[in-house]
Amino acid sequence: MTTSAAHVTRPTPAAAPTLADNRPDQPAGALAHVVPVAGRVTPVASPGDPGRTIRRAPSDFGTSTATTLKSGWGLLGIGSTPWDAILVAIRGYAALRADQYDQRVRSLAALPALLLAWERHHEIGTKAETDLKDDEKRKVTAIRELRTLLDREHRELATAGAKVDPRTRTIDAHRLTDDYLLEQVAKGHTTLKRDDQGLAVTRLQQALADLGHLAPGQVTGTYDAATETGVQAFQRANALPETGVLARPTMAKLVEAFRRHGAERRLATASTVETKPVAGEYGWGSAPDELTAGARDLTDPERAAAKEAVKTAQTAGPGGVQPTFVSDLPGRGRYEDRLKRLVLALVELEYDYLARGKAAKRNDDDLFGWDHIAVVANRAKRVTDAVFGQWSIGPALTPGVSIHDAWETKVEALKDVDVQDDAAVWRVTKLLTGNEQVRDLDREHGAIQSRGPEKAIVDRVRAAVVVAKRDKLLETHKAWPAFADAGVVNIQRFKKAGVAANRHEMWDLFQTVVHEYLHTLEHSRYRGYRETLGQQAGGFTLREGVVEYFTHTVLEAVDYNEELRAAVEGEFHEDGVTQPIPAYRGYGERANAEKLAGVVGATNVMAAFFLGDVEKVGGTA
Amino acid sequence: MSLDAVRAFAARDLAALAASGGLDPDTSLDVVAAEWGADPQRCGRHFLGHPPAEAFWCPASLAGFDGTVRIWFRGDRVVKIEGQFPDLAPDDLHVLGPPEAELDYRRDVSVVAGGERLWASRGIAAKLNRSARQVVALSIFSATTVDGFTAGVRGTDDYREAAGP
């Protein structure tokens, strides 16, 4: 993560504690100013009484936390249970080292709920201030100050590149996901407002720009008057109080606005440029300017953030720390054994799901007809052109030309023993590098497969699985649902048992062809750029992730009316039967593509993919 | 416009192909399509060269090729013709003399190192399988240099798959 681009800063009063001086051997964060850590004798100021300092010695922590803190911190007079929990949490946080980022994130995450619980218990905000007891008043003041400190901690963690914990993530619109500070806004732990700076602000501004509430040129990374006005406009459009501040309710609406890609469709079709009359790309620099009116040039930090967004490798944590590989996890086992067991099981699963019994089903009656496939392909092209036709159009995907039978193609290729060997290795490698369960296992063990010790293990596992499962791997290779090679799309034609299942297959094909047709619209200059990137360094995201992003943009706009249903379902169509449209899945790297759009804007991504303006996504041709 | 190379290609006559000097740069798509019964309207879009440049292709069926013949074109000019599984043995290529370059190419998920034999100055290339026992493809293009071939008409294939189940 690029720390320079990831943080949000807010002007800090000179006297306020900051983490700027933190060292790994120092206690974590500004809260250490309030509650020092054991083993250190440090005079600190009480938040309730800045003029007073308190002194801590290791012996102070020999007794209970509450007692210890009460003895020094003048605010903490009563050891009621909720308050004690707060004290324990603060002390736990303050005891962490500055470089224990993940632990700090987790520890901080627990505090707001505790504060809220205490406030609810004492009816803070409901009963009149005059009804508060003195002790409650002191604690209310302390909580207010604590929240300021928490806010500062979050910003410092964002600066250091803290990551969002996927288990507690609340933002589910990919373009806004994984921004640490926006996640805190979504959880109600902080806000973004005037004079804030950084990538979270850029993401907010870009979201506003893509929704039409800010001009592209006003995406500056600084929460200025224009941003405030843009936020107010967004709030007005969503019946929210027009505060101009990004707080939890506004964040929730922003997330909602990007769940279904309506903004992308509006941007794709915003110009008055006509659908491209001739198949093929616009020559570099020759596209109508109006198409890219919503695009913008990037700053250096934005370019860096764009490159970071498309990476799919397990990256270093905050502060550039690589995960430590743990070969043997107590109670769980050795990485090598677990990886081998998992991959062997996955090979069996894929075989059962895709290939079992398929070799015996190659009669015409078992296969979808090419005429039907041609109709589906044509409809898929039509819905895609309706969204992106102004940018580029391609020749229709035509059976016998650019659509072939995947099984037949593979059978032909696998006649060559050399290809068989490579195919078996390919199938296992794909599981090792792309399967979510394998990624989880890697995360659990801190494994980076390309790193020395792990690579040796992974190579051994791959070889063992290829030997053990070669026949099933090759059958799976033949039965793989779809692939493209040399500009030809290959699909499986196997019918399923039952009319409804075959309708389902036709919709699956429809979705696949939208995806594959979009691939054919890639600009040559974009392709040249993405080929310079390693797969995990962004090449895969720019190839599959961006196409998945656009596939969703198209599919979510389809009007599944009776006429379209009759055409796509063909002989399996039944009047009055509404076939559920399958949920489109595809590659998870769509999330990276949408994160890219979150930084650079959806129009920039379109300008890169369809028009070859790769500089708009941080690239160079 | 000369069709010598086109006709020698269709006949898999390597000696005549070598003598033709390669594909005439003015070879008209319509003429070749008409000669082989291909339909340029039924075409695909892809890339040739490095950096990749847009090119279209339409398929044709020719006797003596056990796979599709692709007529690659840009605008109304044919830039390359490639036929899969020509009825040729690797030894037949000896008539062309030693290749000027041996380039890698991809076939399904395999990369065949040095498998594309190139006679760039004669406008001819042939792909062999990894064990060099089979001619997998034969192609013709306008006579050029090895660099010119790589920049202009070398295949830019990459294998992609749908996501797993």
mmCIF file with all atom_site columns, C-alpha atoms in Angstrom, chain A residues 307-315 433 439 443 534-542 545 588-593 595:
data_model
loop_
_atom_site.group_PDB
_atom_site.id
_atom_site.type_symbol
_atom_site.label_atom_id
_atom_site.label_alt_id
_atom_site.label_comp_id
_atom_site.label_asym_id
_atom_site.label_entity_id
_atom_site.label_seq_id
_atom_site.pdbx_PDB_ins_code
_atom_site.Cartn_x
_atom_site.Cartn_y
_atom_site.Cartn_z
_atom_site.occupancy
_atom_site.B_iso_or_equiv
_atom_site.pdbx_formal_charge
_atom_site.auth_seq_id
_atom_site.auth_comp_id
_atom_site.auth_asym_id
_atom_site.auth_atom_id
_atom_site.pdbx_PDB_model_num
ATOM 1  C CA . LYS A 1 307 ? -1.471  0.789   -9.808  1.00 0.00 ? 307 LYS A CA 1
ATOM 2  C CA . GLU A 1 308 ? -1.990  -0.414  -6.268  1.00 0.00 ? 308 GLU A CA 1
ATOM 3  C CA . ALA A 1 309 ? -5.706  -0.939  -6.804  1.00 0.00 ? 309 ALA A CA 1
ATOM 4  C CA . VAL A 1 310 ? -5.213  -3.402  -9.655  1.00 0.00 ? 310 VAL A CA 1
ATOM 5  C CA . LYS A 1 311 ? -2.647  -5.563  -7.894  1.00 0.00 ? 311 LYS A CA 1
ATOM 6  C CA . THR A 1 312 ? -3.885  -8.970  -6.832  1.00 0.00 ? 312 THR A CA 1
ATOM 7  C CA . ALA A 1 313 ? -0.802  -10.377 -5.108  1.00 0.00 ? 313 ALA A CA 1
ATOM 8  C CA . GLN A 1 314 ? -0.822  -10.606 -1.355  1.00 0.00 ? 314 GLN A CA 1
ATOM 9  C CA . THR A 1 315 ? 0.763   -7.292  -0.542  1.00 0.00 ? 315 THR A CA 1
ATOM 10 C CA . THR A 1 433 ? -3.108  -19.316 -7.765  1.00 0.00 ? 433 THR A CA 1
ATOM 11 C CA . ARG A 1 439 ? -5.844  -17.958 -0.826  1.00 0.00 ? 439 ARG A CA 1
ATOM 12 C CA . ARG A 1 443 ? -3.316  -16.004 4.398   1.00 0.00 ? 443 ARG A CA 1
ATOM 13 C CA . GLY A 1 534 ? 2.651   -9.248  -14.534 1.00 0.00 ? 534 GLY A CA 1
ATOM 14 C CA . GLN A 1 535 ? -0.584  -11.100 -13.871 1.00 0.00 ? 535 GLN A CA 1
ATOM 15 C CA . GLN A 1 536 ? -0.620  -10.261 -10.184 1.00 0.00 ? 536 GLN A CA 1
ATOM 16 C CA . ALA A 1 537 ? 0.823   -6.804  -10.717 1.00 0.00 ? 537 ALA A CA 1
ATOM 17 C CA . GLY A 1 538 ? -2.359  -5.720  -12.438 1.00 0.00 ? 538 GLY A CA 1
ATOM 18 C CA . GLY A 1 539 ? -2.292  -7.613  -15.740 1.00 0.00 ? 539 GLY A CA 1
ATOM 19 C CA . PHE A 1 540 ? -5.048  -9.962  -14.664 1.00 0.00 ? 540 PHE A CA 1
ATOM 20 C CA . THR A 1 541 ? -7.232  -7.199  -13.288 1.00 0.00 ? 541 THR A CA 1
ATOM 21 C CA . LEU A 1 542 ? -6.879  -5.185  -16.472 1.00 0.00 ? 542 LEU A CA 1
ATOM 22 C CA . GLY A 1 545 ? -11.380 -7.640  -13.829 1.00 0.00 ? 545 GLY A CA 1
ATOM 23 C CA . GLY A 1 588 ? -13.378 -11.732 -8.303  1.00 0.00 ? 588 GLY A CA 1
ATOM 24 C CA . GLU A 1 589 ? -10.812 -9.326  -9.749  1.00 0.00 ? 589 GLU A CA 1
ATOM 25 C CA . ARG A 1 590 ? -13.778 -7.180  -10.720 1.00 0.00 ? 590 ARG A CA 1
ATOM 26 C CA . ALA A 1 591 ? -13.374 -5.780  -7.217  1.00 0.00 ? 591 ALA A CA 1
ATOM 27 C CA . ASN A 1 592 ? -9.899  -4.532  -8.147  1.00 0.00 ? 592 ASN A CA 1
ATOM 28 C CA . ALA A 1 593 ? -11.210 -2.980  -11.358 1.00 0.00 ? 593 ALA A CA 1
ATOM 29 C CA . LYS A 1 595 ? -11.373 0.016   -6.875  1.00 0.00 ? 595 LYS A CA 1
#
